[in-house]
């Protein structure tokens, strides 16, 4: 994969590599890239922090690349408290779900916009639900929120369950984990004034994400629980 010189990027995760280098996962419009940042404890390494917009020159054609140049650009998203944990959650989702070197420029743009919204103090839950939904949709895992698996429009007082590989299935017997039609319709319109819609959206996204995350829990969720 030949990459353009000097492309926008964000650091998703970094860990020590050999004596003075770091192994860094970057999010770029060209996808998630892993690269060795040499002299990571020096001046260049101090810029390789999460939530800072960067311009990075990647060298090499293999899966593990080398950072040739790294410059900070634009305004960093300064996140604190729950906004910081939310940003870490986005990063962990991208590392776990986004295939290496699979271009998703829409995901990159939505990620950058979400960071700025978190930094501006906007309500967390709608931002997280929107990002989760966009990521699933871009990866080909999305499903319709306005109709069931048979193509029928949702009934507002109906009950539905998620079939992850197909979509929403209407059911007629009460059981755990169901969603009301009015909740789903509210999600489709991002109308969080409908009672229960936001909490239902969180449950729906957890169900939709679980199969793609496998059995390993998300570390960032545990950080939220310990607060």
XYZ file of C-alpha atoms in Angstrom:
227
model
C 0.000 0.000 0.000
C 1.691 3.204 -1.177
C 0.709 6.151 0.975
C 0.554 9.849 0.118
C 3.259 12.028 1.657
C 2.189 13.967 4.723
C -1.341 12.789 5.504
C -3.595 13.755 8.426
C -3.586 11.370 11.355
C -4.450 10.852 15.011
C -2.688 8.612 17.520
C -4.966 5.821 18.742
C -2.465 3.987 20.932
C 1.266 3.983 21.616
C 3.548 1.627 23.479
C 7.283 1.368 24.067
C 9.248 -0.432 21.386
C 12.878 -1.375 21.812
C 15.085 1.125 23.654
C 13.944 4.565 22.514
C 11.194 3.935 19.971
C 7.424 3.515 20.158
C 4.985 1.323 18.256
C 2.064 3.578 17.371
C -1.391 2.857 15.955
C -2.584 5.818 13.870
C -5.998 6.628 12.442
C -5.719 8.177 8.973
C -8.120 8.605 6.038
C -6.282 5.606 4.564
C -7.281 3.498 7.536
C -5.602 2.289 10.707
C -1.838 2.191 10.269
C 0.834 0.855 12.606
C 4.254 2.456 12.487
C 7.499 2.662 14.420
C 8.247 6.120 15.770
C 11.978 6.362 16.378
C 13.392 8.498 19.188
C 9.928 8.553 20.695
C 11.217 10.039 23.944
C 12.565 13.082 22.153
C 10.912 16.146 20.666
C 8.993 14.229 17.990
C 7.677 11.705 20.458
C 6.159 14.409 22.657
C 3.773 15.238 19.806
C 2.570 11.646 19.423
C -0.300 12.003 21.909
C -3.929 11.004 21.456
C -6.471 13.602 20.326
C -3.860 15.850 18.663
C -4.362 16.435 14.912
C -1.162 15.462 13.134
C 0.399 15.396 9.717
C 2.480 12.256 9.376
C 4.736 10.954 6.647
C 4.783 7.166 6.617
C 7.575 5.203 4.989
C 7.610 1.578 3.887
C 5.266 -0.681 1.956
C 4.837 -3.454 4.535
C 2.202 -3.634 7.224
C 4.599 -2.164 9.816
C 5.718 1.237 8.621
C 8.141 3.876 9.882
C 7.293 7.462 10.754
C 9.443 9.684 8.591
C 7.980 12.987 9.768
C 5.394 13.950 12.362
C 4.009 17.462 12.922
C 1.083 18.676 14.999
C -1.452 20.742 13.066
C -4.675 22.465 14.002
C -6.083 22.598 17.516
C -5.808 19.655 19.893
C -8.970 18.360 21.547
C -8.353 18.831 25.261
C -10.478 16.206 26.989
C -11.045 15.863 30.710
C -13.113 13.651 32.990
C -15.814 11.630 31.256
C -14.992 13.295 27.927
C -11.457 11.872 28.208
C -12.767 8.374 28.924
C -15.147 8.767 25.975
C -12.223 9.620 23.710
C -10.310 6.583 24.947
C -13.407 4.484 24.243
C -13.510 5.722 20.629
C -9.823 4.890 20.233
C -10.277 1.386 21.610
C -13.263 0.742 19.347
C -11.239 1.760 16.296
C -8.267 -0.404 17.255
C -10.508 -3.425 17.867
C -12.853 -3.053 14.882
C -11.106 -1.154 12.090
C -9.072 -3.448 9.814
C -5.479 -2.388 9.145
C -4.904 -0.376 5.954
C -8.600 -0.339 5.044
C -9.436 3.253 3.943
C -12.398 4.856 5.706
C -12.169 8.636 5.191
C -15.735 9.140 6.501
C -14.795 7.467 9.791
C -11.728 9.705 10.050
C -13.779 12.883 9.524
C -16.473 11.785 11.970
C -13.819 10.907 14.566
C -12.219 14.360 14.266
C -15.607 16.075 14.559
C -16.574 13.940 17.572
C -13.354 14.843 19.406
C -14.045 18.538 18.937
C -17.640 18.075 20.125
C -16.417 16.228 23.237
C -13.908 18.994 23.932
C -16.682 21.578 23.580
C -18.647 19.890 26.356
C -21.550 18.588 24.304
C -23.598 15.735 25.884
C -21.601 12.518 25.702
C -24.231 9.853 25.072
C -25.630 11.166 21.751
C -22.091 11.675 20.445
C -21.018 8.143 21.369
C -24.143 6.537 19.924
C -23.736 8.456 16.658
C -20.089 7.410 16.368
C -20.833 3.751 17.105
C -23.595 3.725 14.503
C -21.459 5.437 11.839
C -18.567 3.034 12.473
C -20.800 -0.050 12.204
C -22.404 1.294 9.035
C -19.072 2.141 7.394
C -17.718 -1.333 8.176
C -20.753 -2.942 6.549
C -22.384 -4.043 9.811
C -25.236 -1.516 9.801
C -28.946 -2.330 9.599
C -32.189 -0.435 9.007
C -33.745 1.384 11.930
C -36.994 2.227 10.153
C -38.071 -1.253 9.026
C -37.862 -4.855 10.148
C -36.012 -7.754 8.535
C -39.010 -8.369 6.252
C -38.998 -4.809 4.947
C -42.087 -3.821 6.915
C -42.224 -0.342 8.503
C -41.765 -0.335 12.260
C -44.910 -0.315 14.374
C -44.453 2.319 17.082
C -46.028 0.218 19.829
C -44.480 -3.012 18.521
C -41.605 -4.929 20.117
C -38.402 -5.855 18.303
C -35.215 -7.767 18.899
C -31.916 -7.401 17.081
C -30.733 -10.205 14.834
C -27.161 -8.983 14.410
C -26.618 -10.547 10.998
C -30.013 -9.456 9.624
C -31.639 -6.540 11.420
C -34.684 -5.937 13.576
C -37.216 -8.736 14.019
C -40.697 -8.079 15.375
C -41.709 -10.299 18.271
C -45.004 -10.706 20.074
C -43.957 -12.153 23.426
C -42.206 -10.103 26.097
C -38.593 -11.175 26.650
C -35.331 -9.576 27.837
C -33.420 -7.228 25.546
C -36.317 -5.984 23.402
C -36.791 -2.536 21.867
C -39.989 -0.582 21.324
C -40.823 0.674 17.874
C -41.035 4.291 19.061
C -37.546 4.017 20.585
C -36.131 2.724 17.298
C -37.932 5.405 15.298
C -36.417 8.028 17.607
C -32.945 6.551 17.039
C -33.419 6.749 13.287
C -34.141 10.480 13.625
C -31.629 11.061 16.454
C -34.565 12.420 18.479
C -33.448 11.956 22.063
C -36.527 13.648 23.542
C -38.487 10.398 23.274
C -38.478 8.790 26.750
C -36.112 5.827 26.905
C -34.649 6.374 23.427
C -31.126 7.206 24.535
C -30.817 4.304 26.976
C -32.333 1.978 24.361
C -29.770 3.215 21.821
C -26.970 2.331 24.240
C -28.361 -1.201 24.670
C -28.810 -1.598 20.920
C -25.263 -0.509 20.124
C -23.853 -2.824 22.780
C -25.720 -5.749 21.258
C -24.622 -4.795 17.750
C -20.976 -4.311 18.742
C -20.650 -7.379 20.986
C -20.455 -9.951 18.198
C -17.701 -8.005 16.438
C -15.692 -7.421 19.615
C -15.610 -11.103 20.509
C -15.397 -12.123 24.133
C -12.812 -9.569 25.273
C -14.243 -6.664 27.302
C -13.330 -3.085 26.447
C -10.829 -1.624 28.920
C -12.315 1.850 28.512
C -15.735 0.611 29.669
C -14.127 -0.674 32.860
C -12.613 2.781 33.435
C -16.103 4.297 33.197
C -17.476 1.808 35.723
C -14.720 2.619 38.259
C -15.445 6.350 38.252
